[in-house]
mmCIF file with all atom_site columns, C-alpha atoms in Angstrom:
data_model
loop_
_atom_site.group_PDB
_atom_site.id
_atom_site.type_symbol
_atom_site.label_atom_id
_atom_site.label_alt_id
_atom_site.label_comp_id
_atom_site.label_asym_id
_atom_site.label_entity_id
_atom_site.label_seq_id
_atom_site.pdbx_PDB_ins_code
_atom_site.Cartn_x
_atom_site.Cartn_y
_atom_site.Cartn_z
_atom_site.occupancy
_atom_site.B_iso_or_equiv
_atom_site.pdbx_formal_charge
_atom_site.auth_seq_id
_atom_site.auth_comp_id
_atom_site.auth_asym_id
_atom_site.auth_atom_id
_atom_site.pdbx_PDB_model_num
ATOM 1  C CA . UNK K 1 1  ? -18.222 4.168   3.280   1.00 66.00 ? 1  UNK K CA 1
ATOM 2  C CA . UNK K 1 2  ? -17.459 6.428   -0.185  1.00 72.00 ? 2  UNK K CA 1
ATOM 3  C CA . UNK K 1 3  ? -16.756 4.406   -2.857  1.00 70.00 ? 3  UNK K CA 1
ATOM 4  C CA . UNK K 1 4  ? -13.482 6.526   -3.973  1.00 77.00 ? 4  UNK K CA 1
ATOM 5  C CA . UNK K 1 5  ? -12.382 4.350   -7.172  1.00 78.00 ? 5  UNK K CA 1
ATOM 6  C CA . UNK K 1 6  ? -14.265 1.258   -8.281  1.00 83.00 ? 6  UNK K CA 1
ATOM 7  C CA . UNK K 1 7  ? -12.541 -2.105  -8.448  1.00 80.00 ? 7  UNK K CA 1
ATOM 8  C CA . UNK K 1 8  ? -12.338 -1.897  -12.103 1.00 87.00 ? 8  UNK K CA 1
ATOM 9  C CA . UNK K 1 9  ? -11.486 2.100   -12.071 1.00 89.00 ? 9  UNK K CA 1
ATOM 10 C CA . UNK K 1 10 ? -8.414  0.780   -9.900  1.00 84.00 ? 10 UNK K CA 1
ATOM 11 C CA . UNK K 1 11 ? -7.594  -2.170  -12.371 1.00 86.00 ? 11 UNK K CA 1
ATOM 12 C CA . UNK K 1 12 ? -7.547  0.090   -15.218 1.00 92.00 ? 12 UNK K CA 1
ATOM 13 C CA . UNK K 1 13 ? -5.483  2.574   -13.850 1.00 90.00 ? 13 UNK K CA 1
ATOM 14 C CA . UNK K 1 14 ? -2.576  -0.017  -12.749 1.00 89.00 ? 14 UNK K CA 1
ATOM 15 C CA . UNK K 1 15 ? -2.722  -1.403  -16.426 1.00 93.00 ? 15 UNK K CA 1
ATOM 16 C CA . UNK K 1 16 ? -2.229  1.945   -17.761 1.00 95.00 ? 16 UNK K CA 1
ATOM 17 C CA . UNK K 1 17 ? 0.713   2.559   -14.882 1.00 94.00 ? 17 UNK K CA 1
ATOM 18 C CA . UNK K 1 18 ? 2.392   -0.986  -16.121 1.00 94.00 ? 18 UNK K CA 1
ATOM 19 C CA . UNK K 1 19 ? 1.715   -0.372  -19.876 1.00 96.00 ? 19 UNK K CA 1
ATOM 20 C CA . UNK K 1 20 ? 3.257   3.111   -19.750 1.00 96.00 ? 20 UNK K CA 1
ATOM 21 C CA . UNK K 1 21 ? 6.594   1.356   -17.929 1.00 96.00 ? 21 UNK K CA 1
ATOM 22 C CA . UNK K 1 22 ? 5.743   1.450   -14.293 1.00 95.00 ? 22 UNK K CA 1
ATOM 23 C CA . UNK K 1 23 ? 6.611   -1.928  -13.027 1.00 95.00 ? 23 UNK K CA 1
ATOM 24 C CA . UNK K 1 24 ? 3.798   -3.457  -10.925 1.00 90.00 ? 24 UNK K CA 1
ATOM 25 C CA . UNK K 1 25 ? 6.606   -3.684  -8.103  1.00 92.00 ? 25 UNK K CA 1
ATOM 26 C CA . UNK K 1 26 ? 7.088   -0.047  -7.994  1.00 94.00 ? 26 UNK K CA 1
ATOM 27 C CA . UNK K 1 27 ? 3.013   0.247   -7.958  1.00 92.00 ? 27 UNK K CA 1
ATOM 28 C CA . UNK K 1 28 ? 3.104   -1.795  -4.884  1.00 91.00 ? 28 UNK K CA 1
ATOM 29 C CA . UNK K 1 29 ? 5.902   0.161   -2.963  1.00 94.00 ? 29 UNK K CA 1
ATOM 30 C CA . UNK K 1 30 ? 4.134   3.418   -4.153  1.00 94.00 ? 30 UNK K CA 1
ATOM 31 C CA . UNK K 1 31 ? 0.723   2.027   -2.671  1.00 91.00 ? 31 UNK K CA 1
ATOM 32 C CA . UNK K 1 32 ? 2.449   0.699   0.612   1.00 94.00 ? 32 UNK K CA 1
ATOM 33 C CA . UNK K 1 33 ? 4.711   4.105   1.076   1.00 95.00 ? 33 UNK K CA 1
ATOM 34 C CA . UNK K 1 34 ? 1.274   6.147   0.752   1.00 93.00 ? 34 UNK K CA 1
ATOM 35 C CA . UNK K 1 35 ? -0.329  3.793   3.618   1.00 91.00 ? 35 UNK K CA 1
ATOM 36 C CA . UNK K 1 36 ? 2.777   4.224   5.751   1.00 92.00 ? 36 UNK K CA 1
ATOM 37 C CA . UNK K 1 37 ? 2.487   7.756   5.156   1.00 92.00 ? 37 UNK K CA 1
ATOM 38 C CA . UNK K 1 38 ? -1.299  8.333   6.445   1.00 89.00 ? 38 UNK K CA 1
ATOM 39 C CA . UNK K 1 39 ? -0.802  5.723   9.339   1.00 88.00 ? 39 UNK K CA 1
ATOM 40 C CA . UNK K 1 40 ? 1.672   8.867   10.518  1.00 83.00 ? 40 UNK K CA 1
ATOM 41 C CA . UNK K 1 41 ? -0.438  10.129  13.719  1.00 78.00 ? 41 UNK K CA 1
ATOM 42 C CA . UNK K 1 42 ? -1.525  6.450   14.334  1.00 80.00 ? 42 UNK K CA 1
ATOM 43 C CA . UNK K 1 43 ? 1.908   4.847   14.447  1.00 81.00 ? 43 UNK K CA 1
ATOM 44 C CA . UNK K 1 44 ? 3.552   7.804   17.087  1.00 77.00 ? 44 UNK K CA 1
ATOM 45 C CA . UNK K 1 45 ? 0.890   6.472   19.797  1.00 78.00 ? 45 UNK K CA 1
ATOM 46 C CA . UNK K 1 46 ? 1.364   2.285   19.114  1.00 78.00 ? 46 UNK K CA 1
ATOM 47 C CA . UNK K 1 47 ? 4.404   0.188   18.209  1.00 74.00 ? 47 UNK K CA 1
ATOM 48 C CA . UNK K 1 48 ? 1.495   -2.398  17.493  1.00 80.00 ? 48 UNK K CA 1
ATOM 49 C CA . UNK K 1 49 ? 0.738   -2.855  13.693  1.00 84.00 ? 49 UNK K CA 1
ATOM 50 C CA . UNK K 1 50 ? -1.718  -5.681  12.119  1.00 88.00 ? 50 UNK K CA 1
ATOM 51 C CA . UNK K 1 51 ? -1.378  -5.623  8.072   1.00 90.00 ? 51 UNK K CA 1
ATOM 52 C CA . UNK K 1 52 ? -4.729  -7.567  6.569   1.00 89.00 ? 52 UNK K CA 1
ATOM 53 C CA . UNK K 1 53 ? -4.851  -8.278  2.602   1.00 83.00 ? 53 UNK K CA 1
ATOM 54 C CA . UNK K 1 54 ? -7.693  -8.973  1.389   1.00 77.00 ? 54 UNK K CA 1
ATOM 55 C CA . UNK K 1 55 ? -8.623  -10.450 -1.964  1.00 71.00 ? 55 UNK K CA 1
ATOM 56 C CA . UNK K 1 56 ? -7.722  -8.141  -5.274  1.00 67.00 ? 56 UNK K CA 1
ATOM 57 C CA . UNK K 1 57 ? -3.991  -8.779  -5.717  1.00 71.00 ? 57 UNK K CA 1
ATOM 58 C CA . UNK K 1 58 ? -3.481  -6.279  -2.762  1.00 78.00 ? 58 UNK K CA 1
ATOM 59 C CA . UNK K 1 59 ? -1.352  -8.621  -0.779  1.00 86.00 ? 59 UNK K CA 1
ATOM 60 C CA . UNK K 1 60 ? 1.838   -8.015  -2.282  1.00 87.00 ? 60 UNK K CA 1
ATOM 61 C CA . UNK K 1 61 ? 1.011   -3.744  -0.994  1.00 89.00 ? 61 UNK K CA 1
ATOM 62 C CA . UNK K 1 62 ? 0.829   -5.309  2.500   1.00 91.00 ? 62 UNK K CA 1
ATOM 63 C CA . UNK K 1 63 ? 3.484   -7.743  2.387   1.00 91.00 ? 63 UNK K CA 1
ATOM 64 C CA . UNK K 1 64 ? 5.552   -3.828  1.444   1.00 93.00 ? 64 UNK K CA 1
ATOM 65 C CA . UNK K 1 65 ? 4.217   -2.093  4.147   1.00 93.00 ? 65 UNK K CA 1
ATOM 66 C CA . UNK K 1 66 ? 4.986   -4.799  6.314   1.00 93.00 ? 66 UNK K CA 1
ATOM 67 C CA . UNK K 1 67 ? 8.799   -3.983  4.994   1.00 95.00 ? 67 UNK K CA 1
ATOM 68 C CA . UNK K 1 68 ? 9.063   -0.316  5.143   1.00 94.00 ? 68 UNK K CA 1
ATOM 69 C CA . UNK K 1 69 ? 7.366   -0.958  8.869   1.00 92.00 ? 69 UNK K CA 1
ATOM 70 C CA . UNK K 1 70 ? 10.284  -2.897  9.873   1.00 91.00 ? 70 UNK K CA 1
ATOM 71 C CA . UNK K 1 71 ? 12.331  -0.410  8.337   1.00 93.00 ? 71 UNK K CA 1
ATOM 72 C CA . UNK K 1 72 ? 11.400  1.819   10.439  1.00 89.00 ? 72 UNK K CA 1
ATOM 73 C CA . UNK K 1 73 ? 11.355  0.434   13.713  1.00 86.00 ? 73 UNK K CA 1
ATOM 74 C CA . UNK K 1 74 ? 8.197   -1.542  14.112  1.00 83.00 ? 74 UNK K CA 1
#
């Protein structure tokens, strides 16, 4: 695996984001919109979907995917 942003790269940046007026909601729909978005050629072959959250405050991005996937149909 490539380490794309550290942990604390990833922290940082959201702080900033919230700081500068982006409300941590918003962060979350951004983050679950983007995963929605490269699931694309995935989700036209399965109506199956399993969302796993780890630790790292990163359930609240699944818990919005799992919304804009029932949105959407699945």
């Amino acid at each position: 695996m490539i380490e794309v942003l550290s942990v604390e790269n990833m922290r940082e940046s959201d702080k900033a984001a919230i700081n500068a007026g982006t409300p941590s909601r918003e962060l979350m729909w951004r983050a679950a919109l983007g995963i929605y978005e490269a699931m694309g050629k995935v989700l036209e072959k399965t109506k199956k979907t399993l969302i796993v959250a780890g630790t790292g405050n990163n359930a609240g991005d699944g818990y919005a995917l799992a919304l804009i996937l029932k949105e959407n149909g699945y």
